[in-house]
Short mmCIF file of C-alpha atoms in Angstrom, two decimals:
data_model
loop_
_atom_site.label_atom_id
_atom_site.label_comp_id
_atom_site.label_asym_id
_atom_site.label_seq_id
_atom_site.Cartn_x
_atom_site.Cartn_y
_atom_site.Cartn_z
CA MET A 1 0.00 0.00 0.00
CA GLN A 2 1.29 3.50 -0.87
CA ASP A 3 1.70 6.36 1.54
CA LEU A 4 -0.91 9.08 1.21
CA ASP A 5 1.41 12.04 0.71
CA PHE A 6 -1.33 14.25 -0.71
CA ILE A 7 -2.85 14.69 2.74
CA ASP A 8 -0.96 17.72 3.93
CA PHE A 9 -2.80 19.19 6.86
CA GLN A 10 -2.64 18.92 10.60
CA LEU A 11 -5.63 17.67 12.57
CA VAL A 12 -6.32 20.01 15.46
CA ASP A 13 -8.51 19.37 18.46
CA LEU A 14 -10.82 22.38 18.60
CA PRO A 15 -12.81 23.45 21.65
CA GLU A 16 -16.58 23.29 21.78
CA LEU A 17 -18.39 26.47 20.76
CA LYS A 18 -19.78 26.94 24.27
CA ASP A 19 -16.25 26.99 25.70
CA SER A 20 -15.17 29.67 23.23
CA LEU A 21 -18.30 31.73 23.95
CA THR A 22 -17.60 31.45 27.69
CA TYR A 23 -14.00 32.54 27.15
CA LEU A 24 -15.17 35.63 25.25
CA SER A 25 -17.94 36.38 27.74
CA ASP A 26 -15.46 36.23 30.62
CA ARG A 27 -13.54 39.01 28.84
CA GLY A 28 -16.58 41.26 28.44
CA VAL A 29 -17.53 40.33 24.87
CA ASN A 30 -21.31 40.10 24.55
CA LEU A 31 -22.43 37.51 22.01
CA LYS A 32 -25.84 36.81 23.53
CA ASP A 33 -27.87 38.21 20.62
CA PRO A 34 -26.21 36.85 17.49
CA ASP A 35 -29.19 37.60 15.22
CA THR A 36 -28.28 41.23 14.60
CA GLY A 37 -27.56 41.24 10.87
CA ARG A 38 -23.84 41.77 11.42
CA GLN A 39 -22.12 40.13 8.46
CA LEU A 40 -18.50 40.94 9.31
CA LEU A 41 -16.67 38.86 11.93
CA ILE A 42 -13.25 40.23 12.89
CA LEU A 43 -10.76 38.27 14.94
CA TYR A 44 -7.72 40.26 16.02
CA GLU A 45 -4.81 39.51 18.29
CA GLU A 46 -5.48 39.92 21.99
CA GLY A 47 -3.97 43.26 22.95
CA GLY A 48 -4.50 44.58 19.42
CA ASP A 49 -5.26 48.27 19.00
CA ASN A 50 -9.07 48.38 18.86
CA ASP A 51 -9.05 52.14 18.18
CA PHE A 52 -6.92 51.55 15.09
CA LEU A 53 -9.34 48.81 14.02
CA LYS A 54 -12.30 51.15 14.45
CA GLY A 55 -10.52 53.74 12.31
CA VAL A 56 -10.09 51.14 9.56
CA LEU A 57 -13.77 50.19 9.84
CA HIS A 58 -14.85 53.84 9.69
CA ALA A 59 -12.83 54.20 6.47
CA CYS A 60 -14.77 51.19 5.13
CA GLY A 61 -18.09 52.94 5.77
CA TYR A 62 -19.04 51.45 9.12
CA GLU A 63 -20.43 54.42 11.03
CA ASN A 64 -20.98 52.43 14.23
CA PRO A 65 -18.59 49.43 14.05
CA ASP A 66 -19.51 48.16 17.52
CA ASN A 67 -23.09 47.58 16.37
CA GLN A 68 -22.35 46.68 12.74
CA THR A 69 -19.55 44.13 13.14
CA TRP A 70 -18.33 41.45 15.53
CA GLN A 71 -14.88 42.55 16.80
CA LEU A 72 -13.34 39.78 18.87
CA PRO A 73 -9.91 39.84 20.51
CA TRP A 74 -8.46 36.34 20.43
CA PRO A 75 -5.08 35.00 21.59
CA VAL A 76 -3.04 33.85 18.60
CA ASP A 77 -2.02 30.63 20.37
CA LYS A 78 -5.54 29.69 21.53
CA ARG A 79 -7.68 27.35 19.44
CA LEU A 80 -11.14 28.25 18.16
CA ASP A 81 -13.56 26.58 15.79
CA ILE A 82 -14.11 29.64 13.61
CA THR A 83 -16.67 27.92 11.37
CA LYS A 84 -18.93 27.11 14.34
CA LEU A 85 -18.56 30.65 15.66
CA GLN A 86 -19.27 32.10 12.23
CA SER A 87 -22.38 29.96 11.91
CA HIS A 88 -23.53 30.93 15.42
CA LEU A 89 -23.12 34.64 14.64
CA GLY A 90 -24.51 34.49 11.10
CA SER A 91 -21.47 36.17 9.53
CA ASN A 92 -20.40 35.69 5.93
CA MET A 93 -17.25 37.82 5.94
CA ILE A 94 -14.29 36.95 8.17
CA LEU A 95 -11.36 39.29 8.70
CA LEU A 96 -8.40 37.76 10.55
CA PHE A 97 -5.63 39.92 12.01
CA GLY A 98 -2.49 38.08 13.10
CA GLN A 99 -4.25 34.74 13.58
CA SER A 100 -3.03 31.18 13.04
CA MET A 101 -5.16 29.39 10.46
CA VAL A 102 -4.44 26.00 12.05
CA ASN A 103 -5.55 27.19 15.50
CA LEU A 104 -8.82 28.38 13.96
CA GLY A 105 -9.42 25.01 12.32
CA LEU A 106 -8.99 26.49 8.85
CA HIS A 107 -7.06 24.31 6.48
CA LEU A 108 -6.76 27.08 3.92
CA ASN A 109 -3.64 28.48 2.42
CA LEU A 110 -4.74 32.09 2.68
CA ALA A 111 -2.36 34.58 1.17
CA THR A 112 -2.08 37.71 3.26
CA TYR A 113 -4.22 40.60 1.95
CA SER A 114 -5.87 38.42 -0.73
CA PRO A 115 -9.57 37.82 -0.09
CA LEU A 116 -10.76 34.27 -0.70
CA SER A 117 -14.40 33.28 -1.11
CA LEU A 118 -15.49 29.75 -0.30
CA GLY A 119 -19.19 29.15 -0.72
CA GLU A 120 -20.94 32.15 0.78
CA THR A 121 -18.05 33.12 3.06
CA THR A 122 -15.23 35.50 2.23
CA TYR A 123 -12.00 35.34 4.26
CA LEU A 124 -9.26 37.94 4.51
CA LYS A 125 -6.04 37.31 6.40
CA ALA A 126 -3.92 40.26 7.48
CA ASP A 127 -0.93 40.93 9.67
CA ALA A 128 -1.52 41.77 13.33
CA LEU A 129 -3.27 45.11 13.91
CA ASN A 130 -0.39 46.43 16.01
CA THR A 131 2.13 45.51 13.30
CA ILE A 132 0.15 47.36 10.63
CA ARG A 133 -0.34 50.38 12.91
CA ASP A 134 3.29 50.53 14.06
CA GLU A 135 4.71 50.24 10.56
CA LYS A 136 2.34 52.95 9.31
CA LEU A 137 3.43 55.25 12.15
CA GLU A 138 7.08 54.55 11.24
CA GLY A 139 6.44 55.79 7.70
CA LYS A 140 6.16 52.32 6.18
CA PRO A 141 2.57 52.22 4.91
CA GLN A 142 2.88 49.12 2.69
CA LYS A 143 0.86 46.78 4.92
CA ALA A 144 -1.78 49.42 5.63
CA ALA A 145 -2.07 50.10 1.89
CA ALA A 146 -2.33 46.38 1.11
CA LEU A 147 -5.04 46.03 3.76
CA TRP A 148 -6.98 48.96 2.32
CA GLN A 149 -6.77 47.57 -1.23
CA ALA A 150 -8.04 44.19 -0.02
CA LEU A 151 -10.84 45.69 2.05
CA LYS A 152 -12.06 47.74 -0.90
CA THR A 153 -12.67 44.59 -2.94
CA ARG A 154 -15.32 43.00 -0.69
CA PHE A 155 -15.43 44.42 2.81
CA LEU A 156 -16.90 47.91 2.43
CA PHE A 157 -20.15 48.51 4.30
CA LYS A 158 -23.19 48.24 2.06
CA GLN A 159 -26.49 49.66 3.18
CA ASP A 160 -29.56 47.71 2.14
#
């Protein structure tokens, strides 16, 4: 029998959704009313600059990002079943700042700043918020510019 070399992904034990919701709730994140019409789910590194994130979201047309998006700080080294969370929240756009795809249970080879649509969900992977912010403040706007170009393709707020 031949080896199955084409299987090139790591199986990861992901926590139950209730455990992830409890973790977020313990940190003051309210996810009790997921049926709010928020389509954009944002996971950013714990300790990431939320004010910088809100500035990015304002530039994308979100006048009240706290009520129009899900903004969740998440430790890069902590596991999360992002597909279960996405389903629970009813989101169809996922923006990931500084996150590990494997720890989120995503076996996708997402190129940074290149949106990828799978089914009805669009994913965008970006560098950590603080990295983008710091480099922009240092006069190196390349990552911020790449983020803006990617966001313009599918992540601008659309009023119904």
